[in-house]
Short mmCIF file of C-alpha atoms in Angstrom, two decimals:
data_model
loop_
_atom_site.label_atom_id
_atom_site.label_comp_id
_atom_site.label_asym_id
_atom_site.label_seq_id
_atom_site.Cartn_x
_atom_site.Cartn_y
_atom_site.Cartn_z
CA UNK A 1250 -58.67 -13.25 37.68
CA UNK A 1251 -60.08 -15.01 34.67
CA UNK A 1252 -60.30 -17.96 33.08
CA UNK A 1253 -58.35 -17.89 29.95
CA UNK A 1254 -58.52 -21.07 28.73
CA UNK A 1255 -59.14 -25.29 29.63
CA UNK A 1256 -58.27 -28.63 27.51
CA UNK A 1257 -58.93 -32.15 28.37
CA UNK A 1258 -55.87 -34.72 28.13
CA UNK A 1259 -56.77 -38.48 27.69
CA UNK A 1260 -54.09 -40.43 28.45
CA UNK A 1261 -53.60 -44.68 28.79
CA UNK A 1262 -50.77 -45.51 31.39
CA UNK A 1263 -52.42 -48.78 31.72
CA UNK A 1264 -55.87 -47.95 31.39
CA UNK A 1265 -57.93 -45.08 30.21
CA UNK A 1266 -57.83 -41.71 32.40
CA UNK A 1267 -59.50 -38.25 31.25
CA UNK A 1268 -58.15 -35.27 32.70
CA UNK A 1269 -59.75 -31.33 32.82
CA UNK A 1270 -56.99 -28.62 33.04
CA UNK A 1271 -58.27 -25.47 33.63
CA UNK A 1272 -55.57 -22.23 33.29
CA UNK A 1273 -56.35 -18.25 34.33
CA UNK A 1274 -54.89 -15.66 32.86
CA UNK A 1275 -52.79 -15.15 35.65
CA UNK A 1276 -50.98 -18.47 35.10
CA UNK A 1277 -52.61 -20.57 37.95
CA UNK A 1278 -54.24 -24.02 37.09
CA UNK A 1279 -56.30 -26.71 38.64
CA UNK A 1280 -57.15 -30.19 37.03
CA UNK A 1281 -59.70 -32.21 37.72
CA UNK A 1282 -60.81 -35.94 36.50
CA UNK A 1283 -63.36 -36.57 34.33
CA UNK A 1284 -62.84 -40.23 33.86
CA UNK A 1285 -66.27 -42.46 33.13
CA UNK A 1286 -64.52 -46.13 33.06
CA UNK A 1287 -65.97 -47.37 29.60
CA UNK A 1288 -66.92 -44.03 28.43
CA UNK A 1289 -64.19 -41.78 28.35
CA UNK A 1290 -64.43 -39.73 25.27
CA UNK A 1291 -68.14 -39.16 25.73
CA UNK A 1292 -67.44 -37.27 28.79
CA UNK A 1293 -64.06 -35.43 27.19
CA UNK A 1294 -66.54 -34.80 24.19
CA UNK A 1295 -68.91 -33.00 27.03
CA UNK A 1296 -66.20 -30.76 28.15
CA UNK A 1297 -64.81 -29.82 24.79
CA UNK A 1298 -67.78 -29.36 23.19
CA UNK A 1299 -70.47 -28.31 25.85
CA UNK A 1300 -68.69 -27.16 28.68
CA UNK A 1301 -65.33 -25.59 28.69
CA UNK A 1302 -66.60 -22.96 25.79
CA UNK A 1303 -69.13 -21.48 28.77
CA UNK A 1304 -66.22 -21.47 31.25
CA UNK A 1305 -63.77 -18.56 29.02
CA UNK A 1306 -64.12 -15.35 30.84
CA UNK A 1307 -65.23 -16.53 34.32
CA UNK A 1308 -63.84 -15.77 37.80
CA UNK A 1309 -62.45 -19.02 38.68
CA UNK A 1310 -63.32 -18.06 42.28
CA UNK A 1311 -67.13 -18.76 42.09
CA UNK A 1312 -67.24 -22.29 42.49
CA UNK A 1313 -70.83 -22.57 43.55
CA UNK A 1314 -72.53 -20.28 40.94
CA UNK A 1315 -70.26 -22.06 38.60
CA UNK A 1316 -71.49 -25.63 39.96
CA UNK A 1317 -75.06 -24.12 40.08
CA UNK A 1318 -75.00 -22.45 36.46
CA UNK A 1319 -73.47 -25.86 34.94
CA UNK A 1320 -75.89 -28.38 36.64
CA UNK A 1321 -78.97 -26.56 36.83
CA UNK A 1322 -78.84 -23.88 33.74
CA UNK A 1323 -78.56 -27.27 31.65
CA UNK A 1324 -82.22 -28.25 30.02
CA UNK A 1325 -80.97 -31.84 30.68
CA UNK A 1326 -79.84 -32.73 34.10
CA UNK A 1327 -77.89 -35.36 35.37
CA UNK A 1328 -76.43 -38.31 34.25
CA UNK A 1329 -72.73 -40.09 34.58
CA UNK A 1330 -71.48 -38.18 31.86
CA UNK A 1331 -72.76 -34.55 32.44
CA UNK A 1332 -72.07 -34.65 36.73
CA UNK A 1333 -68.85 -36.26 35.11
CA UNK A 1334 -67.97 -33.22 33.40
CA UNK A 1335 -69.16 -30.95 36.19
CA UNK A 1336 -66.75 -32.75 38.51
CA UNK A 1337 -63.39 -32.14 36.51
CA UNK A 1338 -64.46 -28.54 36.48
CA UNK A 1339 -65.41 -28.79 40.29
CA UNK A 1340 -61.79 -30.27 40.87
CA UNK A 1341 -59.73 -28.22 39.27
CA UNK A 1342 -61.65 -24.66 40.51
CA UNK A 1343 -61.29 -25.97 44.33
CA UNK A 1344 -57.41 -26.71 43.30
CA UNK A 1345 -57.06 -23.29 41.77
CA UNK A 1346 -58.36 -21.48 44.64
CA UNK A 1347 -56.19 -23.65 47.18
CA UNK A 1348 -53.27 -23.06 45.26
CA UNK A 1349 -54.38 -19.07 45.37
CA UNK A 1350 -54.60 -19.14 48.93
CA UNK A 1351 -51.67 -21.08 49.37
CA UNK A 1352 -53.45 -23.66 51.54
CA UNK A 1353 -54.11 -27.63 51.18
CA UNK A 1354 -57.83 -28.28 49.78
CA UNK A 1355 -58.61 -29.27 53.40
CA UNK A 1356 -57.91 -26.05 55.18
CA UNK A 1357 -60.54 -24.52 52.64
CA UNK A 1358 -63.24 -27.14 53.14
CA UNK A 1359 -62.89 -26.27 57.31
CA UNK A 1360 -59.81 -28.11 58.27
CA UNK A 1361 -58.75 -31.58 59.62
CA UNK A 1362 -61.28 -33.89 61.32
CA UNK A 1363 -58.64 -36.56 61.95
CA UNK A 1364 -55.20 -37.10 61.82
CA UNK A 1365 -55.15 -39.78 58.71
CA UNK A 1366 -57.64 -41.53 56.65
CA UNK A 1367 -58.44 -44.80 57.13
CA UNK A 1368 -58.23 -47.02 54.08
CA UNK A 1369 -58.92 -50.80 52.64
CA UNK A 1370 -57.46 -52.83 50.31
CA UNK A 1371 -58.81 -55.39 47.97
CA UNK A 1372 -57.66 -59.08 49.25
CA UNK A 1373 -58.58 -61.38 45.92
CA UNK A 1374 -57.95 -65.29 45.30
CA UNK A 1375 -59.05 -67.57 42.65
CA UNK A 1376 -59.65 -69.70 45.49
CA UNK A 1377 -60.09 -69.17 49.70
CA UNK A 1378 -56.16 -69.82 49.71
CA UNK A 1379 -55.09 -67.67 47.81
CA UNK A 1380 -57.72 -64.84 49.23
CA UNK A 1381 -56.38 -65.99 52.88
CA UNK A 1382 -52.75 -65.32 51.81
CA UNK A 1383 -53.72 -61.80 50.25
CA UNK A 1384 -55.46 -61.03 53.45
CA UNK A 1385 -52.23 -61.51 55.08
CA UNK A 1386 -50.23 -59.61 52.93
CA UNK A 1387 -52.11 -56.37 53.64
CA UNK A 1388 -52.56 -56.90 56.88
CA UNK A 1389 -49.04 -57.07 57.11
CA UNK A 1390 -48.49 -54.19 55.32
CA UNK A 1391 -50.66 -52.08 58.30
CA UNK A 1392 -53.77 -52.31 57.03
CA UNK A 1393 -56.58 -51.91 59.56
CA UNK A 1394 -59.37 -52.89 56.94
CA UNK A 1395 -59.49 -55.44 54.12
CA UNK A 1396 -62.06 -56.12 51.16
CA UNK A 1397 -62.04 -60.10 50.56
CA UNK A 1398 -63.27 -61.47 47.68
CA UNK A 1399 -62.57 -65.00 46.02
CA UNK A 1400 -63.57 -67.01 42.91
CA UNK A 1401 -66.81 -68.72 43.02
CA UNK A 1402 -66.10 -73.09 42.02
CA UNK A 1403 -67.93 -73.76 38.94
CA UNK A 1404 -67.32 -70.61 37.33
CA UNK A 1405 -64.24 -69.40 35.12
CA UNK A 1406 -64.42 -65.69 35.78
CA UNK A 1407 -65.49 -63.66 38.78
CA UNK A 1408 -65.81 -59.73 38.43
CA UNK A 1409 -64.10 -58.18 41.13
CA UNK A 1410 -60.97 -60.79 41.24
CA UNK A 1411 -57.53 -59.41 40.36
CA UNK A 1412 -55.11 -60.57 37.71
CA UNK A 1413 -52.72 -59.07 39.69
CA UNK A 1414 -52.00 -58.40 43.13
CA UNK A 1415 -51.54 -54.50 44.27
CA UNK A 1416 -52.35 -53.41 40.51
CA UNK A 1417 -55.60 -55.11 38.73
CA UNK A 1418 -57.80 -53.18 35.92
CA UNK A 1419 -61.18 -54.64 35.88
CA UNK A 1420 -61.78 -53.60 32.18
CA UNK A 1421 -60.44 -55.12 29.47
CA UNK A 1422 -59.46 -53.83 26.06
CA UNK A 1423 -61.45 -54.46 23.20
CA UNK A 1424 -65.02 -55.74 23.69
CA UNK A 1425 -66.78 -56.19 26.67
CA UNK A 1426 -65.75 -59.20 28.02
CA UNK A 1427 -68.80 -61.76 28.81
CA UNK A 1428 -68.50 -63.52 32.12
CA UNK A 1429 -71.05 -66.42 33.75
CA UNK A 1430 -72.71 -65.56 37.10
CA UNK A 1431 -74.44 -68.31 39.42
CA UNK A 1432 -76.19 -66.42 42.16
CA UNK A 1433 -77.02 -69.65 43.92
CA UNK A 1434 -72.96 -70.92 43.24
CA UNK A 1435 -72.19 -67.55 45.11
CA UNK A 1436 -74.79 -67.67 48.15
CA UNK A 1437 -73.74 -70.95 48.78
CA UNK A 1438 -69.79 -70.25 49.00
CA UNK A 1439 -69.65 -66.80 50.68
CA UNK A 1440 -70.25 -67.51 54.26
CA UNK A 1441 -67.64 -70.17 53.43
CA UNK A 1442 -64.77 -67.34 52.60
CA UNK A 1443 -65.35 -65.49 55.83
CA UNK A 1444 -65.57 -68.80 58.06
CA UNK A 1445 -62.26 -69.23 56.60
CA UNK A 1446 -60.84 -65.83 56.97
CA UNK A 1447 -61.57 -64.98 60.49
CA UNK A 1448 -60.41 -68.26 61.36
CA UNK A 1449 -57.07 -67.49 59.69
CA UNK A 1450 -56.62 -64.04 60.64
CA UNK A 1451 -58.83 -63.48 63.49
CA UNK A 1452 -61.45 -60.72 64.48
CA UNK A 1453 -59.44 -57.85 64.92
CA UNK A 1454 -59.47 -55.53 62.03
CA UNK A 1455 -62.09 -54.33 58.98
CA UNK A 1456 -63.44 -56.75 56.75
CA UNK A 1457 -65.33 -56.15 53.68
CA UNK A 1458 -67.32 -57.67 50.79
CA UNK A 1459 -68.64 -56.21 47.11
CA UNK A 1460 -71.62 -58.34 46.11
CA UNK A 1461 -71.42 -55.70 42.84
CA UNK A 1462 -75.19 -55.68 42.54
CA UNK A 1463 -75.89 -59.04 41.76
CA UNK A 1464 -78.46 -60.01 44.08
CA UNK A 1465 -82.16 -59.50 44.33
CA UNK A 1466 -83.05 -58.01 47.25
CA UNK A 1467 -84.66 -61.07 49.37
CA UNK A 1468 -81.47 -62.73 48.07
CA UNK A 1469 -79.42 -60.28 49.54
CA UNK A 1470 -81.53 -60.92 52.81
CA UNK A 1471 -80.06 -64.12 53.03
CA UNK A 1472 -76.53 -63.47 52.16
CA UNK A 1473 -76.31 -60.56 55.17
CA UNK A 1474 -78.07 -62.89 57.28
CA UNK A 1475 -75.45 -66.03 56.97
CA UNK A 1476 -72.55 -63.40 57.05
CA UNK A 1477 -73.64 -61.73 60.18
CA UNK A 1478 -71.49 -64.15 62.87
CA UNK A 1479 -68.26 -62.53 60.75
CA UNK A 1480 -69.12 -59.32 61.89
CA UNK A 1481 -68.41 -57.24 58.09
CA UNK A 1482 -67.50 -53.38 58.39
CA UNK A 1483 -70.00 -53.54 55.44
CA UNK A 1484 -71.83 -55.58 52.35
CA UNK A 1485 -71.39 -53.34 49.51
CA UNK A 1486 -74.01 -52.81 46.48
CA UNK A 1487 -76.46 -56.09 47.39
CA UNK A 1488 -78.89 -55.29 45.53
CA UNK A 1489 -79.12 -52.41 42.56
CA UNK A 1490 -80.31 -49.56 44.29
CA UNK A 1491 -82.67 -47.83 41.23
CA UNK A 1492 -85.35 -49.68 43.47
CA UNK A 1493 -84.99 -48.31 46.49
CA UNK A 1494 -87.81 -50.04 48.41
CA UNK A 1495 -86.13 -52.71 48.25
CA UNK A 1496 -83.54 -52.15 50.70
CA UNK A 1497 -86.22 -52.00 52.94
CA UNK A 1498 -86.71 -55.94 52.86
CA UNK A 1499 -82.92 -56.19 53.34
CA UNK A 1500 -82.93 -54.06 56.47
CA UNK A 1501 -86.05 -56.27 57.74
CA UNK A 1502 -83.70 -59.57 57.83
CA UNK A 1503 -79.75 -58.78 58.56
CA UNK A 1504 -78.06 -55.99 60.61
CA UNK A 1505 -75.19 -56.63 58.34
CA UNK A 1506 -74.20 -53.12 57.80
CA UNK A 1507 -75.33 -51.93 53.92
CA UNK A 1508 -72.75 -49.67 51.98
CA UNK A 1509 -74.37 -48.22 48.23
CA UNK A 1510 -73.55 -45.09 45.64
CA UNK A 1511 -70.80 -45.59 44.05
CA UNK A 1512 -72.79 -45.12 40.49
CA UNK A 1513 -74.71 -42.39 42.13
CA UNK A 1514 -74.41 -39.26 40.38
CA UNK A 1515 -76.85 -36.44 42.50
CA UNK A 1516 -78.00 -35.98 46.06
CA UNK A 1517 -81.42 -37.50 44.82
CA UNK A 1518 -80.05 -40.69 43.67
CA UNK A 1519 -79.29 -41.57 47.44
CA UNK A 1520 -81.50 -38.65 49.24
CA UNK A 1521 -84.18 -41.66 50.63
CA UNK A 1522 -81.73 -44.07 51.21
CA UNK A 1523 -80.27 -41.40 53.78
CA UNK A 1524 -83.52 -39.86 55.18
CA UNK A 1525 -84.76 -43.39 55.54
CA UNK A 1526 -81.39 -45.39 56.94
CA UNK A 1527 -81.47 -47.96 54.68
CA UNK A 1528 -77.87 -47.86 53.96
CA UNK A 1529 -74.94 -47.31 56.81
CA UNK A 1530 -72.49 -45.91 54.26
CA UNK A 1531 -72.69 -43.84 51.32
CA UNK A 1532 -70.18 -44.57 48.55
CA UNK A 1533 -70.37 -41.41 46.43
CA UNK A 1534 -67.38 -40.11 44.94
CA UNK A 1535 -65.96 -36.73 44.10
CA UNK A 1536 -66.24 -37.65 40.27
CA UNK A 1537 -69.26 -39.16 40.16
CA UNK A 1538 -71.39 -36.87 42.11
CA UNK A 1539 -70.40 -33.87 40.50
CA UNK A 1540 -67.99 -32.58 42.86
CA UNK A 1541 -66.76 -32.02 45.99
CA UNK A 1542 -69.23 -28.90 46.09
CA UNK A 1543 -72.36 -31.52 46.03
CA UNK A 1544 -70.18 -34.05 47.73
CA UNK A 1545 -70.47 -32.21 50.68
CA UNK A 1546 -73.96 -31.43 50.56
CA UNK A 1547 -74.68 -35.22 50.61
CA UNK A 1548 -71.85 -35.81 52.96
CA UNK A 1549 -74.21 -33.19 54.79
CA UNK A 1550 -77.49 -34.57 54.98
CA UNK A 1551 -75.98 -38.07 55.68
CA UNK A 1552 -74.80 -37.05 58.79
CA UNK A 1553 -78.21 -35.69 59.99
CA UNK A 1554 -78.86 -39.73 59.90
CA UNK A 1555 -75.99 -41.46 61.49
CA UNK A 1556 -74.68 -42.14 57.79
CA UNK A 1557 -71.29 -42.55 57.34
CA UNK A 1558 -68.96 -41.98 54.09
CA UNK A 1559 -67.37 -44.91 52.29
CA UNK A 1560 -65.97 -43.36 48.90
CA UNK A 1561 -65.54 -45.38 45.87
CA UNK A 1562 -61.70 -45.52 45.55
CA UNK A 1563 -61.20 -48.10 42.61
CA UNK A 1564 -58.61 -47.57 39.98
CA UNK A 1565 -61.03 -46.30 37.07
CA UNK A 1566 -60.19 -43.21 38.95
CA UNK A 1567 -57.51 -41.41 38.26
CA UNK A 1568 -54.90 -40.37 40.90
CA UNK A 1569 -56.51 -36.80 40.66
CA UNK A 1570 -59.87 -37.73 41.92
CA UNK A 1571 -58.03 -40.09 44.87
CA UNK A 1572 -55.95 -36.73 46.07
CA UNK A 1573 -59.45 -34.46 46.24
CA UNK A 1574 -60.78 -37.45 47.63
CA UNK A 1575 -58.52 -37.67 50.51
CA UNK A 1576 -58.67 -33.63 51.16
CA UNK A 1577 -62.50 -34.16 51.78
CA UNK A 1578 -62.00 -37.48 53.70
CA UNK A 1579 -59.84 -35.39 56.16
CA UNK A 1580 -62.45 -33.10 56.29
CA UNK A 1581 -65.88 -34.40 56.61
CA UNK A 1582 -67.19 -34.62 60.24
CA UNK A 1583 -69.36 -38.59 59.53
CA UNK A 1584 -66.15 -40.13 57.45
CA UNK A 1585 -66.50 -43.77 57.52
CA UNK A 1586 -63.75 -45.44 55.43
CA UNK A 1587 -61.69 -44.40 51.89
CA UNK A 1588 -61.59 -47.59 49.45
CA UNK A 1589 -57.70 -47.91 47.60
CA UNK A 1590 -57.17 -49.17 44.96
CA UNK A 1591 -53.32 -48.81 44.58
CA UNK A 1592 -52.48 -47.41 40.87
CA UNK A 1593 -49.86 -48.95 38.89
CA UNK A 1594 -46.38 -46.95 39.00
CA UNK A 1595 -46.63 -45.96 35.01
CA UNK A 1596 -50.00 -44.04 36.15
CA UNK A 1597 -48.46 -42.71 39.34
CA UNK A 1598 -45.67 -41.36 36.77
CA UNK A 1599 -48.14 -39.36 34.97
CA UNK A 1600 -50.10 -38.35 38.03
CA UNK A 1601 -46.91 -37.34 40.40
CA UNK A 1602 -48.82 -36.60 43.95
CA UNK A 1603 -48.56 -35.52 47.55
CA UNK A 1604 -50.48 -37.97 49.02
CA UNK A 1605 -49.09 -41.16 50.74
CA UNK A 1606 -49.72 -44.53 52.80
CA UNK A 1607 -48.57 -45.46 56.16
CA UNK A 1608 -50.02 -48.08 58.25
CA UNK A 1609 -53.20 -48.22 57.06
CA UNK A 1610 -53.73 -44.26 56.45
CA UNK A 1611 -53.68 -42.22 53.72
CA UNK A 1612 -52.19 -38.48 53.87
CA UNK A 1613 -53.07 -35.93 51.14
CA UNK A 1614 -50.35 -33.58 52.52
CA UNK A 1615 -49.40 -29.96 53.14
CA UNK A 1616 -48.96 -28.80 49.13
CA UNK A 1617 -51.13 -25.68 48.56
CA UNK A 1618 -54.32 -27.11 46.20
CA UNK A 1619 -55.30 -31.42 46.41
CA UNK A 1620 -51.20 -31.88 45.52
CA UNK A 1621 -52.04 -33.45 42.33
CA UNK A 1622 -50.35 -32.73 39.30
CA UNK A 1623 -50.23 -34.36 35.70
CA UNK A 1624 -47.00 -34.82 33.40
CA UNK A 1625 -48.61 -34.02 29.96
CA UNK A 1626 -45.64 -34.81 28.05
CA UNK A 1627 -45.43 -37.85 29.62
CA UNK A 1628 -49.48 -38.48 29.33
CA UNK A 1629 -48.84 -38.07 25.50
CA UNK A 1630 -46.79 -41.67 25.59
CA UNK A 1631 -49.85 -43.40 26.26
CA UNK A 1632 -52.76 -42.73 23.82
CA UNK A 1633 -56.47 -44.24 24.58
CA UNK A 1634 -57.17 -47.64 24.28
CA UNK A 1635 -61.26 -48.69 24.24
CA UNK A 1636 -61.78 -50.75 27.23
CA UNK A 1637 -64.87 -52.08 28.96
CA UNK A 1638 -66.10 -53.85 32.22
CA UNK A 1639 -67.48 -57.34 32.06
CA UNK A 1640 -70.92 -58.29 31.00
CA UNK A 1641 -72.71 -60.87 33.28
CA UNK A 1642 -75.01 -63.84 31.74
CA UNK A 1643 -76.33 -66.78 33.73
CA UNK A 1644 -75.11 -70.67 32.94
CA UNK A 1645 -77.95 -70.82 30.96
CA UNK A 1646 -77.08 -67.70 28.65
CA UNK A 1647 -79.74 -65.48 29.50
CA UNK A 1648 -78.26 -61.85 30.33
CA UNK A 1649 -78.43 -61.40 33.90
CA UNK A 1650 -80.78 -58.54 34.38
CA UNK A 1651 -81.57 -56.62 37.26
#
């Protein structure tokens, strides 16, 4: 079995997806997403240009010497947009030799760890009532673990809040849109939100909170600290994790658990954060870190250290990355948690899947591959519109910078 030929298909139901389909001459295909939310085309540019020409010809059986020979025979290593690229392929060769064996991803990676994977949803207000009553409303759809987040008072715009309820895109079309950040507005008011939500809906299930990097790290101290008598799952992305010393002085004031990675892109990015247990969950994702081949090898070396997985499950990825997601999650011995962002029903069109939600779980199912699948016809409706998350400045107009 060869591989005869791959294509990339951008498509827009809603917001901008980039999928890798990769076809043998024996009429079996895999796909796998390559979407970079904000930079799309670079990475489709990647695999047209750089990428798919070296895959003609190959068994698409050898998925590690085809992961090795993409992200180590490269001169230049790395990066969101090459371990990008090296995911879709990564994708779609697992689904191809799932679908050959005629087994779900799972059985390949070693079988089931658990029965369902536990997810969380993203509660968000403009104010704490309206956060309470979302809170609610997922718990009362079964879910055992909740992400809360709320606008700060005295600013317009807060990253991270929906426009919607179940379906919110935090990019918008056009330009980057410029938002104003207080960190002082926000330290103050957080340990407000959770007083308020535990009060409401008491101490018996998951809570969560995205900070989304905005903090310095003795900031960040402080925030963990007041949050602590709410008892969060996790505070995700305190501080920017480039500097990873300093989640050392985070770890000396608050046993608030830490969650960081979701912009990771190799095993190095978060290989100190591990060995060290500075973080409690790693937030990797298939897409990001290349894989699931080198998602397990960091899923690997995280559970030498107690270190739990937390994958990034927001909706700049696609429904194809969610399903391989899910196969893993099902999989890997230290899973933590699976983030959900629901999709909206035009992208779930496009994407028809096997996996589903019930009472808090996620299923990938039974289907032989991840049980993803892509209507191309249907992708063709919606052609790529340029779209970019927020930029942050402070009141005073200086860019924040961290």
């Amino acid at each position: 079995m060869k591989i005869e030929k791959a294509y990339c298909i951008v498509t827009c139901p809603g917001r901008n997806f980039v999928t890798l389909k990769i076809v043998t001459d024996e009429g079996v295909y895999g796909i796998g997403d390559a979407t970079l939310n904000g930079r799309e085309l670079a990475v489709s540019a990647y695999l047209e240009e750089h990428v798919i020409p070296c895959l003609i010809g190959r068994d698409p059986q050898q998925i590690e010497d085809i992961w090795q020979y993409l992200a180590k025979g490269a001169y230049w290593r790395r990066g969101p947009v090459t371990m990008s690229a090296i995911a879709a392929v990564d994708m779609a060769l697992w689904d191809i030799k799932a679908k050959i064996a005629g087994l779900p991803l799972y059985q390949l990676l070693g079988g089931k760890s658990r029965s369902g994977v536990m997810v969380y949803g993203h509660a968000n207000g403009r104010d704490i009532p309206e956060t309470l009553d979302a809170v609610g409303h997922y718990l009362e759809l079964g879910y055992k673990a909740v992400r809360a987040q709320a606008g700060v008072p005295g600013l317009d715009t807060a990253y991270g809040i929906a426009r919607g309820k179940l379906f919110y895109e935090p990019a918008t079309k056009g330009l980057p849109e410029e938002q104003i950040w207080s960190t002082e507005k926000y330290l103050n008011f957080a340990p407000k939100l959770f007083e308020a939500v535990r009060v409401a809906h008491g101490p018996d299930f998951h809570l969560l909170h995205d900070v989304h990097h905005r903090l310095t790290p003795i900031e960040a101290a402080r925030l963990g600290k007041s949050l602590e008598p709410y008892h969060l799952f996790w505070m995700e992305d305190p501080t920017p994790a480039e500097n990873q010393e300093a989640l050392k002085l985070i770890r000396q004031h608050t046993v608030t658990p830490i969650a960081i990675g979701e912009i990771f892109n190799s095993i190095h990015d978060c290989r100190e954060l591990i060995q060290n247990q500075l973080i409690d969950y790693i937030r990797t994702t298939v897409v990001r870190a290349g894989g699931i081949t080198q998602l397990r090898k960091i899923a690997a070396l995280a559970e030498l250290y107690q270190v739990r997985t937390g994958s990034h499950g927001a909706t700049d990825l696609s429904p194809v990355c969610m399903g391989s997601a899910l196969h893993f999650d099902l999989w890997v011995p230290n899973f933590g948690i699976q983030e959900y962002m629901r999709h909206t029903p035009e992208t779930d069109e496009v994407f028809p899947h096997a996996y589903t939600f019930a009472d808090g779980y996620l299923y990938p199912g039974d289907v032989p591959g991840h049980g993803v699948d892509i209507d191309e016809k249907l992708a063709a409706k919606y052609p790529y519109e340029r779209a970019y998350l927020p930029v942050a400045r402070l009141q005073d107009g200086t860019m924040w910078s961290w």
